[in-house]
Coordinates of C-alpha atoms in Angstrom, one line a residue:
M12 CA -33.0 -0.7 -42.9
R13 CA -34.5 -4.1 -42.1
K14 CA -37.0 -2.5 -39.7
G15 CA -38.0 -0.1 -42.4
A16 CA -38.6 -2.9 -44.9
K17 CA -40.6 -4.9 -42.3
A18 CA -42.7 -1.8 -41.6
L19 CA -43.3 -1.2 -45.3
A20 CA -44.2 -4.9 -45.9
L21 CA -46.6 -4.8 -42.9
G22 CA -48.2 -1.6 -44.2
M23 CA -48.8 -3.2 -47.6
V24 CA -50.3 -6.3 -46.1
L25 CA -52.6 -4.2 -43.8
T26 CA -53.6 -2.1 -46.8
W27 CA -54.5 -5.1 -48.9
L28 CA -56.5 -6.6 -46.0
L29 CA -58.3 -3.2 -45.6
V30 CA -59.2 -3.1 -49.3
V31 CA -60.5 -6.7 -49.1
A32 CA -62.5 -6.0 -46.0
V33 CA -64.1 -2.9 -47.5
T34 CA -65.0 -4.6 -50.8
A35 CA -65.9 -8.1 -49.7
Q36 CA -67.8 -7.4 -46.5
G37 CA -70.8 -5.3 -45.5
T38 CA -73.2 -4.7 -42.8
G39 CA -76.1 -7.1 -42.1
R40 CA -76.6 -10.6 -43.5
V41 CA -78.0 -11.9 -46.8
A42 CA -78.8 -15.6 -47.2
I43 CA -80.3 -17.5 -50.2
N44 CA -82.6 -20.1 -48.8
T45 CA -83.9 -21.9 -51.9
I46 CA -83.7 -21.6 -55.7
D47 CA -86.8 -23.0 -57.6
T48 CA -86.0 -24.0 -61.1
S49 CA -89.1 -25.9 -61.9
A50 CA -90.4 -23.3 -64.3
H51 CA -87.1 -22.5 -66.0
P52 CA -86.3 -20.1 -67.5
T53 CA -88.5 -18.4 -64.9
M54 CA -86.6 -18.7 -61.6
S55 CA -87.8 -18.1 -58.1
V56 CA -85.5 -17.5 -55.1
L57 CA -86.3 -17.3 -51.4
L58 CA -84.0 -14.9 -49.6
S59 CA -83.4 -13.7 -46.1
V60 CA -82.1 -10.1 -45.6
Q61 CA -81.2 -9.0 -42.0
D62 CA -79.5 -6.0 -40.5
A63 CA -76.5 -6.0 -38.2
N64 CA -78.7 -7.0 -35.2
G65 CA -80.3 -9.9 -37.1
V66 CA -83.6 -8.2 -37.7
P67 CA -85.2 -9.0 -41.1
I68 CA -85.5 -5.8 -43.1
P69 CA -88.9 -5.0 -44.7
D70 CA -90.0 -2.9 -47.7
L71 CA -87.0 -3.5 -50.0
E72 CA -87.6 -2.8 -53.7
A73 CA -86.4 -4.5 -56.9
G74 CA -83.7 -1.8 -57.5
Q75 CA -82.0 -2.6 -54.2
F76 CA -81.3 -6.2 -55.4
E77 CA -78.7 -7.2 -58.0
L78 CA -78.5 -10.7 -59.5
V79 CA -75.5 -12.2 -61.2
E80 CA -75.5 -15.6 -62.9
D81 CA -72.2 -17.3 -63.4
G82 CA -70.3 -14.0 -62.8
H83 CA -71.8 -12.4 -66.0
T84 CA -73.9 -9.3 -66.5
S85 CA -75.9 -8.2 -63.5
F86 CA -79.6 -7.3 -63.5
P87 CA -82.4 -6.7 -61.0
P88 CA -85.3 -9.1 -60.3
E89 CA -88.5 -8.7 -62.3
R90 CA -90.7 -9.1 -59.2
V91 CA -90.1 -8.8 -55.5
A92 CA -92.6 -10.1 -52.9
T93 CA -92.5 -10.9 -49.2
Q94 CA -93.8 -13.8 -47.2
V95 CA -93.8 -15.1 -43.7
N96 CA -91.7 -18.2 -43.2
P97 CA -93.2 -20.1 -40.3
D98 CA -90.1 -22.3 -40.0
V99 CA -87.9 -19.4 -38.7
V100 CA -87.3 -20.2 -35.0
T101 CA -88.1 -17.1 -32.9
A102 CA -88.0 -16.2 -29.2
I103 CA -90.1 -13.2 -28.2
A104 CA -90.2 -11.6 -24.7
L105 CA -93.4 -9.7 -24.0
V106 CA -93.0 -6.8 -21.5
V107 CA -95.9 -4.8 -20.1
D108 CA -95.5 -1.7 -18.1
L109 CA -98.0 -1.9 -15.2
S110 CA -97.9 1.8 -14.3
G111 CA -101.0 3.8 -13.7
S112 CA -101.4 4.7 -17.4
M113 CA -102.2 1.1 -18.2
K114 CA -105.2 0.9 -15.7
G115 CA -108.5 -0.2 -17.1
T116 CA -109.0 -0.7 -20.9
P117 CA -105.3 -0.5 -21.9
L118 CA -104.4 -3.4 -19.7
D119 CA -107.4 -5.4 -20.9
E120 CA -106.4 -4.9 -24.5
A121 CA -102.8 -5.7 -23.7
K122 CA -103.9 -9.0 -22.2
S123 CA -106.0 -9.8 -25.4
A124 CA -103.1 -8.8 -27.7
S125 CA -100.7 -11.0 -25.8
A126 CA -103.1 -14.0 -26.1
D127 CA -103.4 -13.4 -29.9
L128 CA -99.6 -13.2 -30.3
L129 CA -99.1 -16.4 -28.3
D130 CA -101.7 -18.2 -30.5
A131 CA -99.8 -17.1 -33.7
L132 CA -96.3 -17.8 -32.3
L133 CA -96.9 -21.1 -30.5
D134 CA -99.3 -22.6 -33.1
K135 CA -98.3 -26.2 -33.0
D136 CA -97.4 -29.0 -30.6
S137 CA -93.7 -29.1 -29.5
D138 CA -93.3 -25.7 -31.2
P139 CA -89.6 -24.7 -31.5
D140 CA -90.6 -21.1 -31.0
R141 CA -90.6 -19.7 -27.5
A142 CA -92.2 -16.9 -25.6
A143 CA -91.7 -15.3 -22.1
F144 CA -93.7 -12.6 -20.2
F145 CA -92.6 -9.9 -17.8
G146 CA -94.9 -7.5 -16.0
I147 CA -93.2 -4.4 -14.6
N148 CA -94.8 -3.4 -11.3
R149 CA -91.9 -3.2 -8.8
S150 CA -88.3 -2.4 -8.3
V151 CA -85.9 -5.0 -9.6
S152 CA -82.2 -5.7 -9.5
P153 CA -80.9 -5.5 -13.1
T154 CA -78.4 -8.3 -12.4
D155 CA -80.8 -10.7 -10.5
L156 CA -82.3 -13.0 -13.1
T157 CA -84.5 -14.9 -10.7
L158 CA -88.2 -14.6 -11.9
D159 CA -91.2 -13.4 -9.8
E160 CA -93.7 -16.0 -10.8
S161 CA -96.7 -13.7 -9.9
V162 CA -95.9 -11.4 -12.9
E163 CA -93.2 -13.3 -14.9
V164 CA -92.9 -16.5 -16.9
A165 CA -89.7 -18.0 -18.3
F166 CA -89.1 -18.8 -21.9
G167 CA -91.0 -21.8 -23.2
N168 CA -93.7 -23.0 -25.6
D169 CA -96.5 -23.6 -23.1
K170 CA -98.8 -20.7 -23.9
N171 CA -101.4 -21.7 -21.3
K172 CA -98.8 -21.3 -18.5
I173 CA -98.1 -17.7 -19.8
L174 CA -101.8 -16.9 -20.1
N175 CA -102.4 -18.0 -16.5
V176 CA -100.1 -15.2 -15.4
I177 CA -101.3 -12.6 -17.9
N178 CA -105.0 -13.1 -17.1
F179 CA -104.4 -12.2 -13.4
L180 CA -102.4 -9.0 -14.0
S181 CA -103.6 -5.8 -12.4
V182 CA -102.4 -2.2 -12.0
E183 CA -101.9 -1.1 -8.4
G184 CA -101.8 2.7 -7.6
N185 CA -99.5 5.0 -9.6
R186 CA -96.1 3.6 -8.8
A187 CA -93.0 4.9 -10.6
T188 CA -91.7 2.4 -13.1
P189 CA -88.1 1.3 -13.1
L190 CA -88.2 0.8 -16.8
Y191 CA -84.5 0.9 -17.6
D192 CA -83.6 -1.6 -14.8
A193 CA -86.4 -4.0 -15.9
L194 CA -85.5 -3.8 -19.6
Y195 CA -81.8 -4.4 -18.9
R196 CA -82.7 -7.5 -17.0
V197 CA -85.1 -8.8 -19.7
V198 CA -82.3 -8.3 -22.3
R199 CA -80.0 -10.4 -20.1
I200 CA -82.6 -13.2 -19.9
T201 CA -83.5 -13.1 -23.6
S202 CA -79.8 -13.2 -24.6
Q203 CA -79.7 -16.8 -23.4
Q204 CA -82.2 -17.9 -26.1
P205 CA -81.0 -19.3 -29.5
G206 CA -82.4 -18.3 -32.9
Q207 CA -84.1 -15.0 -33.8
R208 CA -84.8 -12.9 -30.6
A209 CA -86.9 -9.8 -30.0
I210 CA -88.5 -7.9 -27.1
I211 CA -91.9 -6.2 -27.4
V212 CA -92.6 -3.7 -24.7
I213 CA -95.9 -1.7 -24.0
T214 CA -94.8 1.4 -22.1
D215 CA -94.9 5.1 -21.9
G216 CA -91.1 5.2 -21.7
I217 CA -91.0 7.4 -18.6
D218 CA -88.5 6.4 -15.9
K219 CA -87.3 8.5 -13.0
V220 CA -86.3 5.8 -10.5
S221 CA -83.9 3.2 -12.2
T222 CA -80.3 2.8 -11.1
F223 CA -79.3 2.0 -14.7
K224 CA -79.5 4.5 -17.5
A225 CA -81.2 4.4 -20.9
D226 CA -77.8 3.9 -22.6
D227 CA -77.1 0.8 -20.4
V228 CA -80.2 -0.9 -21.9
I229 CA -79.3 0.1 -25.5
N230 CA -75.7 -1.1 -25.1
E231 CA -76.7 -4.4 -23.6
A232 CA -79.2 -5.0 -26.3
N233 CA -76.7 -4.2 -29.0
R234 CA -74.1 -6.5 -27.5
S235 CA -76.6 -9.4 -27.5
Q236 CA -78.0 -8.3 -30.9
I237 CA -81.6 -8.2 -29.6
P238 CA -84.0 -5.7 -31.2
I239 CA -86.5 -3.9 -29.0
F240 CA -89.9 -2.9 -30.4
P241 CA -91.6 -0.3 -28.1
I242 CA -95.4 0.2 -28.4
S243 CA -97.2 3.1 -26.8
L244 CA -100.7 4.5 -26.5
S245 CA -101.3 7.9 -28.2
T246 CA -103.3 9.1 -25.3
N247 CA -100.5 8.6 -22.7
Q248 CA -97.9 11.0 -21.5
L249 CA -94.9 9.7 -23.5
D250 CA -91.2 9.9 -23.5
E251 CA -91.1 9.4 -27.3
T252 CA -87.5 10.6 -27.6
F253 CA -86.3 7.6 -25.5
L254 CA -88.7 5.2 -27.2
K255 CA -87.6 6.1 -30.7
R256 CA -84.0 6.1 -29.7
L257 CA -84.4 2.7 -28.1
A258 CA -85.9 1.3 -31.3
V259 CA -83.5 2.8 -33.7
R260 CA -80.3 2.0 -31.7
T261 CA -81.3 -1.6 -31.2
G262 CA -82.6 -2.4 -34.7
G263 CA -86.3 -2.5 -33.7
E264 CA -89.2 -0.1 -34.7
Y265 CA -91.2 2.2 -32.5
R266 CA -95.0 2.0 -33.0
K267 CA -97.7 4.2 -31.5
A268 CA -101.1 2.7 -31.1
P269 CA -104.0 5.1 -31.8
G270 CA -106.0 3.1 -29.3
P271 CA -105.4 0.0 -27.1
E272 CA -107.5 -2.1 -29.5
E273 CA -104.5 -1.7 -32.0
F274 CA -102.2 -3.7 -29.8
S275 CA -103.0 -7.1 -31.4
A276 CA -102.3 -5.8 -35.0
L277 CA -99.0 -4.2 -33.9
F278 CA -97.9 -7.4 -32.1
Q279 CA -98.6 -9.4 -35.3
Q280 CA -96.6 -7.0 -37.4
V281 CA -93.6 -7.5 -35.2
L282 CA -94.0 -11.3 -35.4
D283 CA -94.4 -11.2 -39.2
Q284 CA -91.3 -9.1 -39.5
M285 CA -89.2 -11.5 -37.4
K286 CA -90.1 -14.3 -39.8
L287 CA -90.0 -12.3 -43.0
E288 CA -88.3 -13.5 -46.2
Y289 CA -88.2 -12.2 -49.8
Q290 CA -89.3 -14.1 -53.0
L291 CA -87.4 -12.8 -56.1
T292 CA -88.7 -13.8 -59.5
Y293 CA -86.6 -13.3 -62.7
A294 CA -85.9 -14.7 -66.2
S295 CA -82.7 -16.7 -66.2
R296 CA -80.1 -16.2 -68.9
L297 CA -78.8 -19.7 -68.4
A298 CA -79.4 -22.8 -70.5
S299 CA -80.8 -26.0 -69.0
D300 CA -77.6 -27.9 -69.9
G301 CA -77.0 -30.1 -66.9
N302 CA -74.0 -28.1 -65.9
P303 CA -73.3 -26.5 -62.5
H304 CA -74.1 -22.8 -62.2
S305 CA -74.0 -20.1 -59.6
L306 CA -76.3 -17.2 -58.5
L307 CA -75.0 -14.2 -56.6
I308 CA -77.4 -11.8 -55.1
S309 CA -76.3 -8.5 -53.6
V310 CA -78.4 -6.1 -51.5
R311 CA -77.7 -2.4 -51.1
A312 CA -80.0 -0.6 -48.6
P313 CA -79.5 1.9 -45.8
R314 CA -79.5 -0.9 -43.2
V315 CA -77.7 -3.6 -45.1
Q316 CA -74.8 -3.9 -47.5
G317 CA -74.2 -7.6 -48.3
F318 CA -74.4 -10.5 -50.7
A319 CA -74.8 -14.2 -50.8
E320 CA -74.0 -16.8 -53.5
K321 CA -75.5 -20.3 -54.0
K322 CA -74.5 -23.0 -56.5
F323 CA -77.1 -25.1 -58.3
Q324 CA -77.6 -27.3 -61.4
L325 CA -80.0 -26.8 -64.3
G326 CA -81.3 -30.0 -66.0
E327 CA -79.9 -33.5 -65.8
A328 CA -76.2 -33.8 -65.5
A329 CA -74.4 -36.0 -68.0
V330 CA -72.5 -39.0 -66.7
A331 CA -69.6 -41.0 -68.2
S332 CA -71.0 -44.2 -69.7
D333 CA -70.3 -46.8 -72.4
T334 CA -73.7 -46.1 -73.8
P335 CA -73.5 -42.9 -75.9
G336 CA -75.9 -40.2 -74.8
A337 CA -76.6 -41.7 -71.4
T338 CA -77.6 -39.1 -68.7
A339 CA -77.9 -39.3 -65.0
A340 CA -81.3 -39.6 -63.5
P341 CA -82.4 -37.0 -60.9
S342 CA -81.6 -37.9 -57.3
D343 CA -84.4 -39.5 -55.4
T344 CA -83.7 -37.1 -52.5
A345 CA -84.0 -33.9 -54.6
T346 CA -86.8 -31.6 -53.6
P347 CA -89.3 -31.3 -56.6
G348 CA -88.9 -27.9 -58.2
A349 CA -85.8 -27.0 -56.3
A350 CA -82.4 -26.5 -57.9
T351 CA -80.4 -29.8 -58.0
P352 CA -77.4 -29.2 -55.7
I353 CA -73.8 -29.7 -57.0
A354 CA -71.9 -32.6 -55.6
P355 CA -69.6 -31.4 -52.7
T356 CA -66.0 -30.6 -53.7
P357 CA -63.0 -30.9 -51.5
T358 CA -62.4 -27.2 -51.5
P359 CA -64.4 -25.5 -48.6
V360 CA -66.4 -22.5 -49.6
V361 CA -67.5 -19.8 -47.1
E362 CA -70.9 -18.2 -47.4
G363 CA -70.8 -15.5 -50.1
G364 CA -67.8 -17.2 -51.9
T365 CA -64.1 -17.0 -51.1
V366 CA -62.6 -13.7 -50.4
I367 CA -60.5 -13.7 -53.6
D368 CA -63.6 -14.6 -55.7
D369 CA -65.6 -11.9 -54.0
L370 CA -62.9 -9.3 -54.6
I371 CA -62.6 -10.3 -58.3
T372 CA -66.4 -10.1 -58.7
F373 CA -66.4 -6.7 -57.1
I374 CA -63.7 -5.4 -59.4
Q375 CA -65.5 -6.8 -62.5
D376 CA -68.8 -5.3 -61.5
N377 CA -67.6 -2.0 -60.1
P378 CA -64.5 -1.0 -62.1
V379 CA -64.6 2.7 -61.1
P380 CA -64.9 2.2 -57.4
A381 CA -62.3 -0.5 -57.6
A382 CA -59.9 1.8 -59.4
L383 CA -60.5 4.5 -56.8
I384 CA -59.8 2.1 -54.0
A385 CA -56.6 0.9 -55.7
V386 CA -55.4 4.5 -56.0
A387 CA -56.2 5.1 -52.4
A388 CA -54.3 2.0 -51.4
L389 CA -51.2 3.2 -53.4
L390 CA -51.4 6.6 -51.8
L391 CA -51.6 4.9 -48.4
I392 CA -48.5 2.8 -49.2
A393 CA -46.6 5.9 -50.4
L394 CA -47.5 7.7 -47.1
L395 CA -46.3 4.6 -45.2
V396 CA -43.0 4.7 -47.0
L397 CA -42.6 8.5 -46.3
L398 CA -43.5 7.8 -42.6
V399 CA -40.9 5.1 -42.3
V400 CA -38.2 7.3 -43.9
W401 CA -39.1 10.2 -41.7
L402 CA -39.0 8.1 -38.5
R403 CA -35.7 6.7 -39.4
R404 CA -34.2 10.1 -40.1
R405 CA -35.8 11.5 -37.0
N406 CA -34.5 8.7 -34.7
A407 CA -31.0 8.4 -36.4
P408 CA -28.3 10.1 -34.2
T409 CA -26.1 12.7 -35.7
E410 CA -22.3 12.2 -36.1
A411 CA -21.6 14.3 -33.0
Q412 CA -24.3 12.5 -31.0
A413 CA -22.9 9.1 -32.1
D414 CA -19.6 10.1 -30.4
Y415 CA -21.3 10.1 -27.0
D416 CA -22.0 6.9 -25.0
F417 CA -24.0 7.5 -21.9
G418 CA -24.3 4.3 -19.8
A419 CA -27.9 3.3 -19.3
S420 CA -27.3 1.5 -16.0
D421 CA -25.0 3.8 -14.0
G422 CA -25.2 7.1 -15.7
G423 CA -21.6 7.0 -16.7
W424 CA -20.3 9.3 -19.5
Q425 CA -17.8 8.5 -22.2
A426 CA -15.7 11.3 -23.8
P427 CA -16.2 11.7 -27.5
Q428 CA -13.8 10.6 -30.2
S429 CA -12.0 13.0 -32.4
G430 CA -14.0 14.2 -35.3
P431 CA -15.8 17.1 -36.9
M432 CA -18.5 18.9 -34.9
P433 CA -21.7 19.9 -36.5
G434 CA -21.3 23.0 -38.5
G435 CA -17.8 22.1 -39.7
M436 CA -15.7 22.7 -36.6
A437 CA -13.1 20.0 -35.7
A438 CA -12.9 19.1 -32.0
T439 CA -11.9 16.3 -29.8
G440 CA -13.0 17.9 -26.5
S441 CA -16.2 17.7 -24.6
V442 CA -18.8 20.5 -25.0
G443 CA -22.5 20.9 -24.4
F444 CA -24.6 19.5 -27.1
G445 CA -28.1 20.5 -28.2
G446 CA -27.5 23.7 -30.1
G447 CA -26.7 27.2 -29.3
G448 CA -25.6 29.7 -31.9
G449 CA -22.0 30.5 -32.6
G450 CA -20.3 33.1 -30.5
S451 CA -16.9 34.8 -30.2
G452 CA -14.7 36.2 -27.5
G453 CA -11.6 35.5 -25.7
G454 CA -12.9 34.5 -22.3
V455 CA -13.3 31.1 -20.8
P456 CA -16.6 29.5 -21.9
T457 CA -18.9 27.9 -19.4
V458 CA -20.8 25.0 -20.8
G459 CA -24.4 25.1 -19.8
P460 CA -27.7 23.5 -20.8
G461 CA -28.2 23.0 -24.5
G462 CA -24.6 23.9 -25.3
V463 CA -25.1 27.6 -24.5
A464 CA -21.8 29.0 -23.4
T465 CA -20.8 32.3 -21.9
G466 CA -17.4 33.8 -22.5
A467 CA -15.4 32.8 -25.6
A468 CA -17.8 30.8 -27.7
T469 CA -20.7 28.4 -27.8
V470 CA -19.9 25.3 -29.6
G471 CA -23.0 23.4 -30.8
P472 CA -24.7 22.3 -33.9
G473 CA -24.4 25.8 -35.3
G474 CA -20.6 25.8 -35.1
G475 CA -18.6 28.9 -34.0
A476 CA -15.1 30.0 -33.1
A477 CA -12.9 28.0 -30.8
P478 CA -12.3 29.3 -27.3
T479 CA -8.8 30.5 -26.4
S480 CA -8.6 28.8 -23.1
A481 CA -9.8 25.7 -21.4
P482 CA -13.5 25.7 -20.8
T483 CA -15.0 25.0 -17.4
V484 CA -17.9 22.8 -16.6
G485 CA -21.2 24.0 -15.1
P486 CA -22.6 22.9 -11.8
G487 CA -22.9 19.2 -11.2
A488 CA -19.5 18.2 -12.6
G489 CA -17.7 15.5 -10.6
P490 CA -14.6 16.3 -8.6
G491 CA -11.4 16.5 -10.6
Y492 CA -13.2 16.5 -13.9
A493 CA -12.6 18.9 -16.8
P494 CA -13.2 18.5 -20.5
P495 CA -10.2 18.7 -22.7
A496 CA -9.1 21.8 -24.6
F497 CA -9.9 21.9 -28.3
G498 CA -7.3 20.0 -30.2
G499 CA -6.2 18.1 -27.1
A500 CA -6.2 14.4 -26.4
P501 CA -9.4 12.7 -25.3
Q502 CA -9.9 12.7 -21.5
P503 CA -10.6 9.5 -19.5
P504 CA -14.2 8.6 -18.9
R505 CA -16.0 10.3 -16.2
P506 CA -16.6 8.2 -13.1
A507 CA -20.1 6.8 -12.5
G508 CA -22.5 9.4 -11.3
G509 CA -24.0 11.0 -14.4
A510 CA -23.0 13.3 -17.1
P511 CA -21.8 16.8 -16.4
A512 CA -24.6 18.9 -15.0
G513 CA -25.6 21.8 -17.3
S514 CA -25.0 19.8 -20.5
T515 CA -27.8 18.2 -22.5
M516 CA -27.6 14.4 -22.3
I517 CA -28.7 12.1 -25.1
L518 CA -31.0 9.9 -23.1
D519 CA -32.0 6.4 -24.1
R520 CA -35.2 6.5 -26.2
T521 CA -38.4 5.1 -24.6
P522 CA -38.3 1.3 -25.0
K523 CA -40.8 -0.3 -27.3
L524 CA -44.0 -1.4 -25.6
K525 CA -44.2 -5.0 -24.6
H526 CA -47.9 -4.9 -25.4
A527 CA -49.7 -3.4 -28.3
A528 CA -53.4 -2.4 -28.2
L529 CA -55.8 -0.2 -30.1
L530 CA -59.3 1.2 -29.9
I531 CA -61.8 0.6 -32.8
E532 CA -64.8 2.8 -33.1
R533 CA -68.0 0.7 -33.4
K534 CA -69.8 3.2 -35.6
D535 CA -67.0 3.4 -38.1
P536 CA -64.5 0.4 -37.7
S537 CA -62.1 2.1 -40.1
K538 CA -61.3 4.6 -37.3
R539 CA -58.6 2.8 -35.2
H540 CA -56.4 4.4 -32.5
D541 CA -53.2 2.9 -31.4
L542 CA -52.5 3.0 -27.6
R543 CA -49.2 4.2 -26.2
A544 CA -47.7 3.8 -22.7
E545 CA -50.1 6.6 -21.7
T546 CA -52.9 7.8 -24.0
D547 CA -55.2 10.7 -23.4
I548 CA -58.7 10.6 -24.9
G549 CA -60.9 13.6 -25.5
R550 CA -62.5 16.1 -27.8
T551 CA -59.7 18.6 -28.2
Q552 CA -56.7 18.3 -30.5
N553 CA -54.2 18.1 -27.6
N554 CA -55.3 14.5 -26.9
A555 CA -53.5 11.5 -28.4
V556 CA -57.0 10.1 -29.4
V557 CA -59.3 12.8 -30.6
I558 CA -63.1 12.0 -30.6
A559 CA -65.0 14.9 -32.1
D560 CA -68.3 14.3 -30.5
A561 CA -70.3 16.8 -28.3
T562 CA -70.9 14.1 -25.6
V563 CA -67.1 13.6 -25.2
S564 CA -65.4 16.0 -22.7
R565 CA -62.3 18.0 -23.7
Q566 CA -60.1 15.7 -21.5
H567 CA -62.4 12.7 -21.1
A568 CA -60.3 9.7 -20.1
R569 CA -56.8 8.2 -20.0
I570 CA -55.4 4.7 -20.7
R571 CA -52.1 3.8 -19.2
L572 CA -50.0 0.6 -19.4
Q573 CA -49.3 -0.6 -15.8
D574 CA -47.9 -3.9 -14.8
D575 CA -48.6 -5.4 -18.3
K576 CA -52.2 -4.2 -18.1
F577 CA -53.9 -1.3 -19.9
M578 CA -55.7 0.6 -17.1
L579 CA -58.6 3.0 -18.0
F580 CA -59.1 6.2 -15.9
D581 CA -62.0 8.6 -16.2
L582 CA -60.8 12.2 -15.9
G583 CA -64.0 13.6 -14.4
S584 CA -65.9 13.6 -17.7
A585 CA -69.4 15.1 -17.9
N586 CA -71.1 12.1 -19.5
G587 CA -69.0 9.4 -17.9
T588 CA -66.9 6.5 -19.2
F589 CA -68.3 3.0 -19.3
V590 CA -66.9 -0.5 -19.8
N591 CA -69.4 -3.1 -21.0
G592 CA -72.2 -0.9 -19.6
Q593 CA -70.6 -0.3 -16.2
K594 CA -69.5 3.2 -15.3
V595 CA -65.8 3.6 -14.5
E596 CA -65.5 5.0 -11.0
Q597 CA -62.1 3.6 -10.2
P598 CA -59.2 2.7 -12.5
R599 CA -60.2 -0.4 -14.4
A600 CA -58.1 -3.0 -16.3
L601 CA -59.2 -3.5 -19.9
A602 CA -59.6 -7.0 -21.4
D603 CA -59.5 -7.8 -25.1
G604 CA -63.0 -7.3 -26.6
D605 CA -64.3 -4.9 -24.0
V606 CA -66.7 -2.3 -25.2
V607 CA -65.8 1.1 -23.9
R608 CA -68.1 4.1 -24.2
F609 CA -67.0 7.7 -23.9
G610 CA -70.2 9.8 -23.7
E611 CA -72.2 8.5 -26.7
V612 CA -69.2 7.1 -28.6
E613 CA -68.5 3.4 -28.3
V614 CA -65.2 1.8 -29.1
V615 CA -63.9 -1.8 -28.8
F616 CA -60.6 -2.4 -27.0
R617 CA -58.4 -4.9 -28.8
Q618 CA -55.1 -6.1 -27.2
L619 CA -52.8 -7.4 -29.9
T620 CA -49.8 -8.7 -27.9

């Protein structure tokens, strides 16, 4: 009973955490940078809105923003504008495919566009922004990060050093381009940079020689949260399917240049997007009373679901003084026109408010969805209660089963105590257990597997007539052993060596796993799969973990607990099994946080104990 109560309590806690996670968190990131109160009641807010990969999201409209002052009625901003914030620190890797399609004018325009981008990015002395350059004209090792100084320049803010390499680039012959290998390597190098990061690549997207696959590049970019912006020429032979997929999956955008002279404009668009922020203007409902206030802004768009809250002060705050009506003078360090910050309080506040505050705000602003979530939570708790009851009843031994005591260590067998058999028959003897139907007859019953007897009767869960003579025991019984006749005294325990052959033993249940682990689908984190001692993964319903995706094989992979480690086996799947981008050829031990991909479906392995 205690285990059932613990399971129920755990289920309720997990349900509450799930509700909080769904209501208080979202994808992407929203940050309020400044609140300008100088023209109160007209307020101006600078806001950063980024997707899950940290890429600023353009083209949001007023209806996708919701403003809430002091937790009261929400309303949209009256005006939404965008601007480029030059103070956003950005690291950009320029990649140019030097295959035959870039020969002549395209390469010349790419050089010019690169120079323009460097002028815009590295526009001041000791610029915190950084740039790097990579020309693709040879085979590379995806894991070797050593640079070829003839066509590559490491990240830095010396644009002349980069231009000295770019200006001497050339296209030699019509070599095949190892695009996937090169991009994977560039992602690895770029991931070491702080701040906003992006990769711009001019390419036709065609690759027939790389050792790595397209998905390896995409998965590595996603792990490092680096968007890739592919740019191609309209006149080239293109693999647009890959280029579009590369952009969408990594959070970038694919752009096709009508002519090579468009490279500069497209480069500038990418740079502007990486430094983008929104300016929201609205009429405040608050009075300039010197009191602390709060502004919460939520954003709902296809690529972001999030919110941020910032506290500020309107007017001059009153201070305690012997002189009636005395007020505090504004701080000398306050930025003119910016909201006066509230003095710090001892209670720490996480970005977006505390979880409880966020949950209360959500319920107040969204009563119908909150009610639906509450109903769903109650239904889930009810299902958990039913599951606990069912498991207890399923695992609880029957009265007849309880009379048997099979030794776990030596296979010894203990005769049952007197008591009623299932079905209402009283017996003290030993019979097969596991259920055959009742029978009749006057012969001597033979006790076989599952309690099926021949002769006089079968005594099992179904009951039946008592035999008229002593039963015999099937093959495998020890020498000198015979179960007692019905109504007789209990026989002594059977010597070590196992239960009578031919009878169904009540074996020890599988012990609880010493380690617990689960798989969490990255696309939908609400889909979580517990791992057993041995877990089969595949597309069909006979698997313990069913992933209904066309790229997943019917029997795709298996995870088995061996020597305190969860080992991953690929079962000859068509599209392969990968761990952190590396294909599984041999059984591989999983570590907490590993990203596992079955076909196109990615999951995260989490080991809990």
